[in-house]
Tab-separated table of C-alpha atoms and ligand atoms in Angstrom:
chain	number	residue	atom	x	y	z
A	84	MET	CA	64.340	104.898	-141.904
A	85	LYS	CA	61.314	104.013	-139.593
A	86	ILE	CA	62.575	101.576	-136.686
A	87	GLY	CA	60.593	99.922	-133.868
A	88	ILE	CA	62.343	98.487	-131.186
A	89	ILE	CA	60.866	96.065	-128.589
A	90	GLY	CA	62.156	96.386	-124.911
A	91	ALA	CA	63.510	99.810	-123.061
A	92	GLY	CA	66.326	97.719	-121.242
A	93	VAL	CA	70.186	98.437	-121.965
A	94	ALA	CA	70.411	97.148	-125.117
A	95	GLY	CA	67.156	98.389	-126.607
A	96	LEU	CA	67.931	102.209	-125.321
A	97	THR	CA	71.723	101.886	-126.815
A	98	ALA	CA	70.374	100.534	-130.312
A	99	ALA	CA	67.683	103.456	-129.990
A	100	TYR	CA	70.271	106.237	-129.197
A	101	ASP	CA	72.580	105.325	-132.057
A	102	LEU	CA	69.796	105.272	-134.565
A	103	SER	CA	68.063	108.179	-133.756
A	104	ARG	CA	71.485	110.190	-133.378
A	105	ALA	CA	72.206	108.928	-137.009
A	106	GLY	CA	69.091	110.503	-138.214
A	107	HIS	CA	66.499	107.493	-138.149
A	108	SER	CA	62.998	107.940	-136.697
A	109	VAL	CA	62.916	105.595	-133.725
A	110	THR	CA	59.939	104.131	-131.658
A	111	VAL	CA	60.897	102.365	-128.215
A	112	TYR	CA	58.124	100.066	-126.692
A	113	GLU	CA	58.236	98.621	-123.219
A	114	SER	CA	56.001	96.608	-121.433
A	115	ALA	CA	56.859	97.273	-117.770
A	116	PRO	CA	55.803	100.652	-116.431
A	117	PHE	CA	59.463	101.617	-116.082
A	118	ILE	CA	62.619	101.892	-118.289
A	119	GLY	CA	65.966	99.460	-117.751
A	120	GLY	CA	64.607	96.309	-117.913
A	121	GLN	CA	66.913	94.245	-115.722
A	122	ALA	CA	68.834	97.197	-114.790
A	123	SER	CA	66.237	99.231	-113.608
A	124	THR	CA	65.801	100.549	-110.428
A	125	ILE	CA	63.601	101.861	-107.745
A	126	GLU	CA	63.315	104.681	-104.868
A	127	VAL	CA	64.891	103.264	-101.498
A	128	GLY	CA	65.734	104.858	-98.269
A	129	ALA	CA	63.353	107.576	-98.306
A	130	SER	CA	61.680	108.566	-94.941
A	131	ASP	CA	60.281	111.628	-93.154
A	132	GLY	CA	62.731	114.530	-93.597
A	133	HIS	CA	65.082	112.284	-95.667
A	134	SER	CA	65.374	111.794	-99.240
A	135	GLY	CA	66.808	108.288	-100.522
A	136	GLY	CA	68.430	107.435	-103.793
A	137	ARG	CA	67.654	104.994	-106.833
A	138	LEU	CA	68.628	101.320	-106.305
A	139	GLU	CA	68.664	98.319	-109.032
A	140	ARG	CA	65.855	95.660	-108.583
A	141	GLY	CA	68.944	93.422	-108.902
A	142	TYR	CA	72.192	94.172	-107.506
A	143	HIS	CA	74.438	95.820	-109.784
A	144	HIS	CA	78.170	96.773	-110.192
A	145	LEU	CA	80.843	97.249	-113.317
A	146	PHE	CA	84.355	95.658	-113.564
A	147	THR	CA	87.403	97.403	-114.841
A	148	ASN	CA	87.175	96.002	-118.115
A	149	ASP	CA	83.665	96.789	-118.830
A	150	ILE	CA	84.834	99.148	-121.255
A	151	ASP	CA	81.870	99.415	-123.595
A	152	ILE	CA	79.420	101.150	-120.963
A	153	ILE	CA	82.598	102.980	-119.844
A	154	GLY	CA	82.990	104.339	-123.161
A	155	LEU	CA	79.202	105.019	-123.527
A	156	MET	CA	79.368	106.839	-120.157
A	157	GLU	CA	81.954	109.265	-121.613
A	158	GLU	CA	80.171	109.930	-124.817
A	159	LEU	CA	76.636	110.884	-122.663
A	160	GLY	CA	78.990	112.868	-120.784
A	161	ILE	CA	78.548	111.291	-117.408
A	162	ALA	CA	81.747	109.372	-116.924
A	163	GLY	CA	82.659	111.666	-114.190
A	164	SER	CA	79.899	109.892	-111.988
A	165	LEU	CA	81.429	106.604	-112.350
A	166	GLN	CA	83.222	105.827	-108.909
A	167	TRP	CA	85.382	102.794	-108.158
A	168	PHE	CA	85.351	101.229	-104.778
A	169	PRO	CA	86.884	98.402	-103.138
A	170	SER	CA	84.880	95.295	-102.744
A	171	LYS	CA	85.079	92.715	-99.818
A	172	VAL	CA	84.259	89.280	-100.668
A	173	GLY	CA	83.354	86.502	-98.113
A	174	THR	CA	82.457	82.634	-98.302
A	175	TYR	CA	80.314	81.090	-95.822
A	176	VAL	CA	81.197	77.462	-95.483
A	177	ASP	CA	80.494	75.202	-92.678
A	178	GLY	CA	79.055	77.467	-90.536
A	179	LYS	CA	82.015	79.847	-90.739
A	180	ILE	CA	82.486	83.437	-92.939
A	181	TYR	CA	86.047	83.534	-94.525
A	182	ARG	CA	87.275	86.481	-96.337
A	183	THR	CA	87.809	85.642	-99.849
A	184	THR	CA	88.745	89.295	-101.002
A	185	THR	CA	92.295	88.909	-102.016
A	186	PRO	CA	94.731	85.700	-103.222
A	187	LEU	CA	96.558	86.137	-99.767
A	188	ASP	CA	93.089	85.297	-98.178
A	189	LEU	CA	92.923	82.430	-100.141
A	190	LEU	CA	95.841	80.925	-98.770
A	191	ARG	CA	93.975	81.471	-95.412
A	192	PHE	CA	91.057	80.060	-96.494
A	193	GLY	CA	90.934	77.421	-93.317
A	194	ALA	CA	88.031	75.260	-95.210
A	195	LEU	CA	90.521	74.025	-97.286
A	196	PRO	CA	93.862	72.020	-96.507
A	197	ILE	CA	97.007	74.243	-97.613
A	198	TRP	CA	98.052	72.156	-100.268
A	199	ASP	CA	94.466	72.656	-101.709
A	200	ARG	CA	94.368	76.408	-101.150
A	201	VAL	CA	97.807	76.517	-103.277
A	202	LYS	CA	96.487	74.248	-105.958
A	203	LEU	CA	93.382	76.732	-106.308
A	204	GLY	CA	95.350	79.630	-106.693
A	205	LEU	CA	97.508	78.217	-109.012
A	206	PHE	CA	94.946	77.051	-111.035
A	207	ALA	CA	93.105	80.180	-111.378
A	208	LEU	CA	96.547	81.559	-112.678
A	209	ARG	CA	96.643	78.639	-115.415
A	210	VAL	CA	93.054	79.576	-116.691
A	211	ARG	CA	94.230	83.248	-116.816
A	212	ARG	CA	97.084	82.231	-118.952
A	213	ILE	CA	94.598	80.583	-121.723
A	214	LYS	CA	94.337	83.219	-124.315
A	215	ASP	CA	91.791	81.130	-126.522
A	216	TRP	CA	88.251	79.782	-125.235
A	217	ARG	CA	87.299	78.075	-128.408
A	218	PRO	CA	89.404	74.685	-127.244
A	219	LEU	CA	87.211	75.032	-124.189
A	220	GLU	CA	83.851	74.904	-125.858
A	221	PRO	CA	83.386	71.352	-126.043
A	222	PHE	CA	83.454	70.944	-122.237
A	223	THR	CA	81.121	71.724	-119.508
A	224	ALA	CA	82.769	73.983	-116.695
A	225	ASP	CA	81.566	71.528	-114.048
A	226	GLU	CA	83.194	68.670	-116.144
A	227	TRP	CA	86.497	70.554	-116.991
A	228	LEU	CA	87.316	71.621	-113.421
A	229	ARG	CA	86.295	68.152	-111.789
A	230	LYS	CA	89.192	66.773	-114.322
A	231	LYS	CA	91.568	69.691	-114.261
A	232	LEU	CA	91.082	70.823	-110.417
A	233	GLY	CA	89.116	68.210	-108.967
A	234	GLY	CA	89.264	67.212	-105.009
A	235	LYS	CA	88.127	69.174	-102.182
A	236	ALA	CA	89.681	72.879	-104.137
A	237	TYR	CA	86.611	72.008	-106.571
A	238	GLU	CA	84.307	70.582	-104.111
A	239	THR	CA	84.489	73.459	-101.601
A	240	VAL	CA	84.891	76.404	-103.810
A	241	TRP	CA	84.050	76.308	-107.592
A	242	ASN	CA	81.186	73.959	-107.098
A	243	PRO	CA	79.071	75.751	-105.006
A	244	LEU	CA	79.741	79.066	-106.634
A	245	LEU	CA	78.636	77.202	-109.886
A	246	ARG	CA	75.393	76.337	-108.452
A	247	GLY	CA	74.844	79.442	-106.627
A	248	LYS	CA	74.992	80.939	-110.073
A	249	PHE	CA	73.110	78.400	-112.078
A	250	GLY	CA	71.069	76.511	-109.552
A	251	ASP	CA	70.248	72.845	-110.477
A	252	TYR	CA	71.656	73.791	-114.389
A	253	TYR	CA	75.236	74.225	-112.765
A	254	ASP	CA	76.863	71.041	-114.865
A	255	ARG	CA	75.248	72.447	-118.238
A	256	VAL	CA	77.289	75.981	-118.523
A	257	GLY	CA	79.829	75.641	-120.987
A	258	MET	CA	83.368	76.018	-120.081
A	259	PRO	CA	83.785	79.506	-121.851
A	260	TRP	CA	81.999	80.915	-119.108
A	261	PHE	CA	84.305	80.044	-116.279
A	262	TRP	CA	87.298	81.036	-118.426
A	263	SER	CA	85.627	84.776	-119.141
A	264	LYS	CA	84.856	85.057	-115.321
A	265	ILE	CA	88.446	84.535	-114.493
A	266	GLN	CA	89.775	87.097	-116.973
A	267	THR	CA	87.289	89.705	-115.722
A	268	ARG	CA	88.015	88.800	-112.100
A	269	PHE	CA	91.784	89.168	-112.669
A	270	ALA	CA	91.474	92.431	-114.748
A	271	SER	CA	89.473	93.883	-111.880
A	272	ARG	CA	92.089	92.891	-109.474
A	273	LYS	CA	95.074	95.000	-111.348
A	274	GLY	CA	97.110	97.173	-109.209
A	275	ALA	CA	97.542	97.314	-105.560
A	276	GLY	CA	94.614	97.243	-103.238
A	277	GLY	CA	92.518	94.602	-104.096
A	278	GLU	CA	89.364	94.185	-106.362
A	279	LYS	CA	87.850	97.493	-107.629
A	280	LEU	CA	84.170	97.518	-108.556
A	281	GLY	CA	82.404	100.404	-110.295
A	282	TYR	CA	79.088	102.262	-109.674
A	283	PRO	CA	77.528	105.106	-111.084
A	284	VAL	CA	76.490	107.585	-107.947
A	285	LYS	CA	73.337	107.749	-109.074
A	286	SER	CA	72.518	104.501	-110.073
A	287	PHE	CA	72.575	102.640	-113.452
A	288	ASP	CA	69.541	104.995	-113.920
A	289	GLU	CA	71.667	107.848	-114.771
A	290	VAL	CA	72.834	105.804	-118.167
A	291	LEU	CA	69.391	104.605	-118.818
A	292	SER	CA	67.975	107.834	-118.115
A	293	ALA	CA	70.676	109.722	-120.047
A	294	LEU	CA	70.400	107.339	-123.135
A	295	ARG	CA	66.236	107.832	-123.322
A	296	ASP	CA	66.866	111.751	-123.120
A	297	ARG	CA	69.124	111.598	-125.786
A	298	LEU	CA	66.302	109.589	-127.817
A	299	LEU	CA	63.781	111.949	-127.121
A	300	ALA	CA	65.891	115.195	-127.720
A	301	ALA	CA	66.497	113.573	-131.340
A	302	GLY	CA	62.750	113.065	-131.890
A	303	GLY	CA	62.426	109.595	-131.174
A	304	SER	CA	59.482	108.508	-128.866
A	305	LEU	CA	59.382	106.139	-125.881
A	306	HIS	CA	55.996	104.005	-124.603
A	307	VAL	CA	56.076	102.268	-121.393
A	308	GLU	CA	53.385	100.070	-120.432
A	309	THR	CA	52.910	99.283	-123.785
A	310	PRO	CA	53.739	95.439	-124.862
A	311	VAL	CA	54.039	94.567	-128.220
A	312	GLU	CA	52.317	91.687	-129.125
A	313	ARG	CA	52.662	90.617	-132.574
A	314	VAL	CA	55.281	91.663	-135.366
A	315	LEU	CA	53.476	92.217	-138.312
A	316	THR	CA	54.826	91.108	-141.714
A	317	ARG	CA	54.104	91.937	-145.242
A	318	GLU	CA	55.233	89.508	-147.987
A	319	GLY	CA	57.688	87.808	-145.813
A	320	ARG	CA	59.291	90.844	-144.374
A	321	ALA	CA	58.803	92.838	-140.879
A	322	SER	CA	56.712	95.516	-141.783
A	323	GLY	CA	55.186	96.778	-138.077
A	324	LEU	CA	54.143	96.036	-134.599
A	325	ARG	CA	50.899	94.991	-132.858
A	326	PHE	CA	51.114	96.311	-129.613
A	327	ARG	CA	48.522	97.227	-126.215
A	328	ARG	CA	48.147	100.718	-125.041
A	329	PRO	CA	48.492	101.558	-121.367
A	330	ASP	CA	44.169	101.874	-121.617
A	331	GLY	CA	44.371	98.214	-122.848
A	332	THR	CA	43.272	99.207	-126.487
A	333	ALA	CA	45.271	97.485	-129.270
A	334	ALA	CA	47.093	99.183	-132.097
A	335	GLU	CA	49.302	98.830	-134.746
A	336	GLU	CA	52.159	100.830	-136.299
A	337	SER	CA	54.199	100.346	-139.354
A	338	PHE	CA	58.304	99.999	-139.560
A	339	ASP	CA	60.917	99.660	-141.929
A	340	ARG	CA	62.586	97.724	-139.506
A	341	VAL	CA	62.302	96.231	-136.468
A	342	LEU	CA	64.451	95.044	-133.313
A	343	ALA	CA	63.332	92.875	-130.686
A	344	THR	CA	65.036	92.705	-127.457
A	345	VAL	CA	62.789	90.359	-125.465
A	346	PRO	CA	64.024	86.620	-124.168
A	347	SER	CA	64.266	83.650	-126.586
A	348	PHE	CA	60.966	82.298	-125.118
A	349	SER	CA	59.038	84.862	-125.897
A	350	PHE	CA	60.451	85.754	-129.329
A	351	PRO	CA	58.407	83.092	-131.289
A	352	GLN	CA	54.977	84.025	-129.924
A	353	MET	CA	55.406	87.544	-131.776
A	354	VAL	CA	56.311	86.141	-135.246
A	355	ASP	CA	56.240	83.003	-137.011
A	356	LEU	CA	59.889	81.681	-137.652
A	357	PRO	CA	61.486	78.707	-139.753
A	358	ASP	CA	62.454	75.458	-137.532
A	359	ASP	CA	65.999	75.932	-137.334
A	360	TYR	CA	66.082	79.296	-135.854
A	361	ARG	CA	63.354	78.673	-133.642
A	362	ALA	CA	64.946	75.506	-132.468
A	363	ARG	CA	68.261	77.656	-131.512
A	364	LEU	CA	66.041	80.100	-129.514
A	365	GLU	CA	64.675	76.857	-127.484
A	366	GLY	CA	67.910	75.660	-127.498
A	367	VAL	CA	68.734	77.847	-124.480
A	368	THR	CA	67.100	77.737	-121.115
A	369	TYR	CA	66.980	80.722	-118.522
A	370	THR	CA	66.973	80.589	-114.475
A	371	ALA	CA	64.714	83.324	-112.962
A	372	ALA	CA	65.968	85.795	-109.934
A	373	VAL	CA	63.995	86.232	-107.068
A	374	VAL	CA	65.589	88.908	-105.120
A	375	LEU	CA	64.776	90.071	-101.834
A	376	ILE	CA	65.894	93.664	-100.692
A	377	LEU	CA	65.944	94.612	-96.809
A	378	GLU	CA	66.297	98.466	-95.877
A	379	MET	CA	67.888	97.823	-92.399
A	380	THR	CA	69.069	100.060	-89.577
A	381	ARG	CA	72.204	98.165	-89.076
A	382	PRO	CA	74.319	96.006	-91.080
A	383	LEU	CA	74.182	92.478	-91.159
A	384	THR	CA	77.817	91.837	-91.805
A	385	ASP	CA	80.958	93.943	-93.288
A	386	TYR	CA	81.240	92.014	-96.332
A	387	TYR	CA	80.038	93.554	-99.958
A	388	TRP	CA	79.567	90.031	-101.465
A	389	MET	CA	79.019	86.766	-99.868
A	390	ASN	CA	79.027	83.468	-101.385
A	391	ILE	CA	76.991	80.934	-99.735
A	392	ALA	CA	78.529	77.142	-100.253
A	393	ASP	CA	76.083	75.829	-98.015
A	394	ARG	CA	72.928	73.862	-99.524
A	395	SER	CA	70.788	74.217	-96.196
A	396	VAL	CA	70.830	77.970	-96.617
A	397	PRO	CA	67.586	78.424	-98.886
A	398	PHE	CA	69.312	81.503	-100.438
A	399	LEU	CA	72.104	81.671	-102.986
A	400	GLY	CA	74.061	84.965	-101.864
A	401	LEU	CA	74.122	87.991	-99.802
A	402	ILE	CA	75.189	91.331	-101.246
A	403	GLU	CA	75.053	94.145	-98.579
A	404	HIS	CA	75.236	97.166	-101.073
A	405	THR	CA	76.171	99.702	-98.616
A	406	ASN	CA	79.136	98.035	-97.260
A	407	MET	CA	80.506	98.862	-100.769
A	408	LEU	CA	78.416	102.314	-101.188
A	409	PRO	CA	77.722	105.006	-98.597
A	410	LYS	CA	74.608	104.535	-96.920
A	411	GLU	CA	74.374	108.443	-96.654
A	412	TRP	CA	73.311	108.034	-100.683
A	413	TYR	CA	70.180	106.226	-99.129
A	414	GLY	CA	69.055	108.238	-96.096
A	415	GLY	CA	71.104	106.436	-93.771
A	416	SER	CA	69.507	103.020	-94.638
A	417	HIS	CA	71.490	99.702	-94.818
A	418	LEU	CA	70.830	97.771	-98.026
A	419	LEU	CA	70.835	94.001	-98.252
A	420	TYR	CA	69.900	92.138	-101.231
A	421	LEU	CA	69.178	88.236	-100.763
A	422	THR	CA	69.407	86.584	-103.927
A	423	ASN	CA	68.649	83.340	-105.469
A	424	TYR	CA	68.627	81.956	-108.912
A	425	VAL	CA	65.449	79.303	-109.856
A	426	ASP	CA	64.088	77.422	-112.422
A	427	ARG	CA	60.747	78.880	-113.068
A	428	SER	CA	58.948	75.929	-112.228
A	429	GLU	CA	60.408	75.567	-108.630
A	430	PRO	CA	58.035	76.631	-106.035
A	431	LEU	CA	60.226	79.572	-104.616
A	432	PHE	CA	59.375	81.394	-107.866
A	433	SER	CA	55.376	81.421	-107.100
A	434	MET	CA	55.676	82.016	-103.641
A	435	THR	CA	54.372	85.534	-102.530
A	436	PRO	CA	56.888	88.253	-100.888
A	437	ASP	CA	56.067	87.450	-97.535
A	438	GLU	CA	56.443	83.931	-97.978
A	439	VAL	CA	60.198	84.301	-99.041
A	440	LEU	CA	60.820	86.374	-96.396
A	441	GLU	CA	59.363	84.220	-93.967
A	442	LEU	CA	61.713	81.451	-95.352
A	443	TYR	CA	64.910	83.113	-95.216
A	444	LEU	CA	64.816	85.442	-91.656
A	445	PRO	CA	65.906	82.248	-89.428
A	446	HIS	CA	68.876	81.983	-91.446
A	447	LEU	CA	70.168	85.543	-91.248
A	448	ARG	CA	71.137	84.755	-87.754
A	449	LEU	CA	74.020	82.349	-89.296
A	450	PHE	CA	75.618	85.531	-90.817
A	451	ASN	CA	75.393	87.529	-87.429
A	452	PRO	CA	73.938	85.971	-84.403
A	453	GLU	CA	72.697	89.249	-83.249
A	454	PHE	CA	70.221	90.015	-86.313
A	455	ASP	CA	66.675	90.642	-85.049
A	456	ARG	CA	63.779	91.383	-87.511
A	457	SER	CA	63.288	94.866	-86.051
A	458	TRP	CA	66.336	96.003	-87.858
A	459	ILE	CA	64.252	95.831	-90.752
A	460	LYS	CA	62.635	99.154	-91.906
A	461	LYS	CA	61.296	97.761	-95.212
A	462	THR	CA	61.444	95.403	-97.729
A	463	HIS	CA	61.351	95.027	-101.521
A	464	TYR	CA	60.562	92.030	-103.632
A	465	ASN	CA	61.798	91.362	-107.458
A	466	SER	CA	61.441	88.430	-109.548
A	467	LEU	CA	62.982	88.052	-113.160
A	468	SER	CA	61.918	85.281	-115.431
A	469	ALA	CA	64.651	85.609	-117.850
A	470	ALA	CA	67.705	86.750	-115.627
A	471	GLN	CA	70.362	84.261	-116.584
A	472	PRO	CA	70.536	82.256	-119.757
A	473	ILE	CA	72.354	78.540	-119.202
A	474	ILE	CA	74.718	78.850	-122.206
A	475	GLY	CA	76.064	75.087	-122.647
A	476	THR	CA	78.824	73.533	-124.777
A	477	ASN	CA	79.797	74.051	-128.122
A	478	TYR	CA	77.194	76.929	-128.203
A	479	SER	CA	79.367	79.225	-130.949
A	480	GLN	CA	77.908	76.828	-133.599
A	481	ARG	CA	74.177	77.143	-132.157
A	482	ILE	CA	73.937	81.101	-131.291
A	483	PRO	CA	70.892	82.706	-132.883
A	484	ASP	CA	72.206	85.235	-135.558
A	485	HIS	CA	70.968	88.890	-134.827
A	486	ARG	CA	69.647	88.995	-138.522
A	487	THR	CA	66.464	86.744	-137.972
A	488	PRO	CA	65.036	84.748	-141.086
A	489	VAL	CA	62.740	87.059	-141.496
A	490	PRO	CA	63.895	90.151	-143.303
A	491	GLY	CA	63.959	93.583	-141.546
A	492	LEU	CA	63.785	91.897	-138.081
A	493	TYR	CA	66.720	91.867	-135.788
A	494	LEU	CA	66.903	89.917	-132.097
A	495	ALA	CA	69.241	91.060	-129.855
A	496	ASN	CA	68.974	89.315	-125.966
A	497	THR	CA	71.135	88.005	-123.648
A	498	THR	CA	71.510	84.668	-125.179
A	499	GLN	CA	73.513	86.204	-128.013
A	500	ILE	CA	76.513	87.469	-125.422
A	501	TYR	CA	79.304	85.025	-126.385
A	502	PRO	CA	81.861	83.694	-124.687
A	503	GLU	CA	81.203	86.318	-121.899
A	504	ASP	CA	78.749	86.195	-119.103
A	505	ARG	CA	75.459	88.434	-119.993
A	506	GLY	CA	75.910	91.824	-118.327
A	507	THR	CA	74.953	95.495	-119.242
A	508	ASN	CA	78.502	96.259	-120.752
A	509	TYR	CA	77.354	93.406	-122.898
A	510	SER	CA	74.148	94.702	-123.678
A	511	VAL	CA	75.662	97.843	-124.666
A	512	ARG	CA	78.234	96.355	-127.054
A	513	MET	CA	75.641	94.336	-128.422
A	514	GLY	CA	72.737	97.045	-128.843
A	515	ARG	CA	75.702	99.064	-130.856
A	516	LYS	CA	76.581	96.160	-132.757
A	517	VAL	CA	73.014	95.424	-133.727
A	518	ALA	CA	72.074	99.039	-134.529
A	519	LYS	CA	75.559	99.212	-137.271
A	520	LEU	CA	74.336	96.010	-138.824
A	521	LEU	CA	70.863	97.349	-139.226
A	522	MET	CA	72.052	100.516	-140.903
A	523	GLU	CA	74.505	98.644	-143.073
A	524	ASP	CA	71.757	96.263	-144.045
A	525	ALA	CA	69.442	99.041	-145.058
A	526	ALA	CA	72.400	101.129	-146.894
A	527	ALA	CA	72.945	97.768	-149.056
A	528	THR	CA	69.326	97.516	-149.941
B	150	FAD	C1	69.779	89.807	-110.471
B	150	FAD	C2	70.672	90.230	-111.485
B	150	FAD	C3	71.799	90.916	-111.242
B	150	FAD	C4	72.698	91.606	-112.301
B	150	FAD	N1	73.819	92.193	-111.864
B	150	FAD	C5	74.638	92.955	-112.829
B	150	FAD	C6	75.975	93.582	-112.680
B	150	FAD	O1	76.370	93.539	-111.263
B	150	FAD	N2	76.339	94.281	-113.301
B	150	FAD	C7	76.048	94.182	-114.887
B	150	FAD	O2	76.913	94.464	-115.909
B	150	FAD	N3	75.025	93.250	-115.184
B	150	FAD	C8	74.206	92.526	-114.350
B	150	FAD	N4	73.233	91.809	-114.797
B	150	FAD	C9	72.710	91.941	-116.070
B	150	FAD	C10	72.290	93.036	-116.832
B	150	FAD	O3	71.287	93.560	-115.786
B	150	FAD	C11	71.657	92.169	-118.026
B	150	FAD	O4	72.374	91.552	-118.287
B	150	FAD	C12	71.087	93.785	-119.192
B	150	FAD	O5	70.501	94.614	-117.925
B	150	FAD	C13	70.235	93.072	-119.840
B	150	FAD	O6	69.523	93.966	-120.890
B	150	FAD	P1	68.912	93.898	-122.060
B	150	FAD	O7	68.619	95.076	-122.564
B	150	FAD	O8	69.631	92.881	-122.985
B	150	FAD	O9	67.523	92.899	-121.500
B	150	FAD	P2	66.524	93.198	-120.313
B	150	FAD	O10	67.011	94.056	-119.468
B	150	FAD	O11	65.792	91.841	-120.067
B	150	FAD	O12	65.755	93.909	-121.541
B	150	FAD	C14	64.655	93.806	-122.262
B	150	FAD	C15	63.244	94.444	-122.114
B	150	FAD	O13	62.310	93.883	-123.105
B	150	FAD	C16	61.017	94.437	-122.232
B	150	FAD	N5	60.060	93.407	-122.903
B	150	FAD	C17	59.994	92.174	-122.595
B	150	FAD	N6	58.789	91.549	-123.546
B	150	FAD	C18	58.214	92.709	-124.141
B	150	FAD	C19	57.113	92.829	-125.045
B	150	FAD	N7	56.447	91.923	-125.375
B	150	FAD	N8	56.688	94.153	-125.342
B	150	FAD	C20	57.736	95.530	-124.751
B	150	FAD	N9	58.875	95.096	-123.990
B	150	FAD	C21	59.041	93.834	-123.718
B	150	FAD	C22	61.478	94.056	-120.912
B	150	FAD	O14	60.428	94.449	-119.774
B	150	FAD	C23	62.782	94.416	-120.590
B	150	FAD	O15	62.622	95.979	-120.183
B	150	FAD	C24	72.443	91.651	-113.686
B	150	FAD	C25	71.296	91.022	-113.606
B	150	FAD	C26	70.180	90.293	-112.728
B	150	FAD	C27	69.214	89.611	-112.967
């Protein structure tokens, strides 16, 4: 069977790997000049006499319950490169940084009266014990948390974190998202020594490159800088793809099956879809991510992850990669991400990288009064338009099917991951699931 795949992110490359090793002829088209999509990497830390290392455009790590990607790495023979590191989490609130890594830290969290700290801890345990997320579906996380926790504990901790993750859409997110986050965080805290996070020593590129290499070794092909413009149909069935080559010329190729891994807002531009399916796609909004990476001579803080519960700070999180991973992997550079999730219509999304840097810089002294811009050796900027889908209430009734209404055409994107939050683990799981579906359908016809 000849299969065309749109997108060389985690989902597209995982599906390509499974389909090509099952003997199918697979071609992947990627619009960007690189593979990996949201988990793609850049070279950082290289300087005269020092080699650097690869780093994700957007900060990445794994949790201990990310079993699908861990299993895939085992299969690819690269599991040995996955290492586990203790994480250190802080929360910036009322002009102060609090350590919020362990449950004990929570008990010492001075931004809350002691009773609220106890209430917060007991509340997390209560959510952890909920086995079935389905009864939570009719509620937004904001609504449920306000009702069941409420007060200062909610306003000081969870509300700013929801805003940090979803921006102005924080009050639309369904409660199953919160439930699944609590399950994941508890799983990563199993055993002594607090939370452990996973990271492949050569970055997530190791997984993506291994998938690409397996695809090519199985006779498949991959074209970067080759955006797909249209899914071709014949007698109502998907029959091929029209794409644009790197030299700007348009070309077509016929396929027996097509898998698209593009965001829901661009899929309807590629193919005519019935109103009902289209409405399901349009029912999910995405926030964009604006990420600035600073390569520095010194660390800003000693935290890996800093939640910012202060709306006067113009970014939502600080992730100091080299406070969890060795700076020696990056030629000795200290790597700091400054991150924001915004609506694509917000001015921040259209600012130039220099404008974003100038907006952020004055605020870095809040986290370290000695900070000086001379510490910055280099900056990298990245914006992603489909970074985070906003999954609302009762989503199980509205989730778009992987089998689209066009026979032979499949869709696998981050809006189809539920109730978990999107993540590389779930894109691996989804890529494998859709590859299987596609082969089962073909076998049945
Ligand atoms: C800031 C940030 C931090 C994150 N942190 C983590 C983390 O810590 N841990 C974790 O596990 N996950 C994390 N994630 C999520 C994870 O990266 C994604 O869930 C996952 O990579 C999505 O993979 P995908 O293949 O489903 O989608 P994508 O990566 O979006 O892949 C889709 C691909 O399709 C391509 N494409 C789009 N249109 C076309 C077209 N017309 N023609 C050809 N190609 C096209 C795109 O260029 C892209 O490469 C993070 C994401 C972001 C944005």
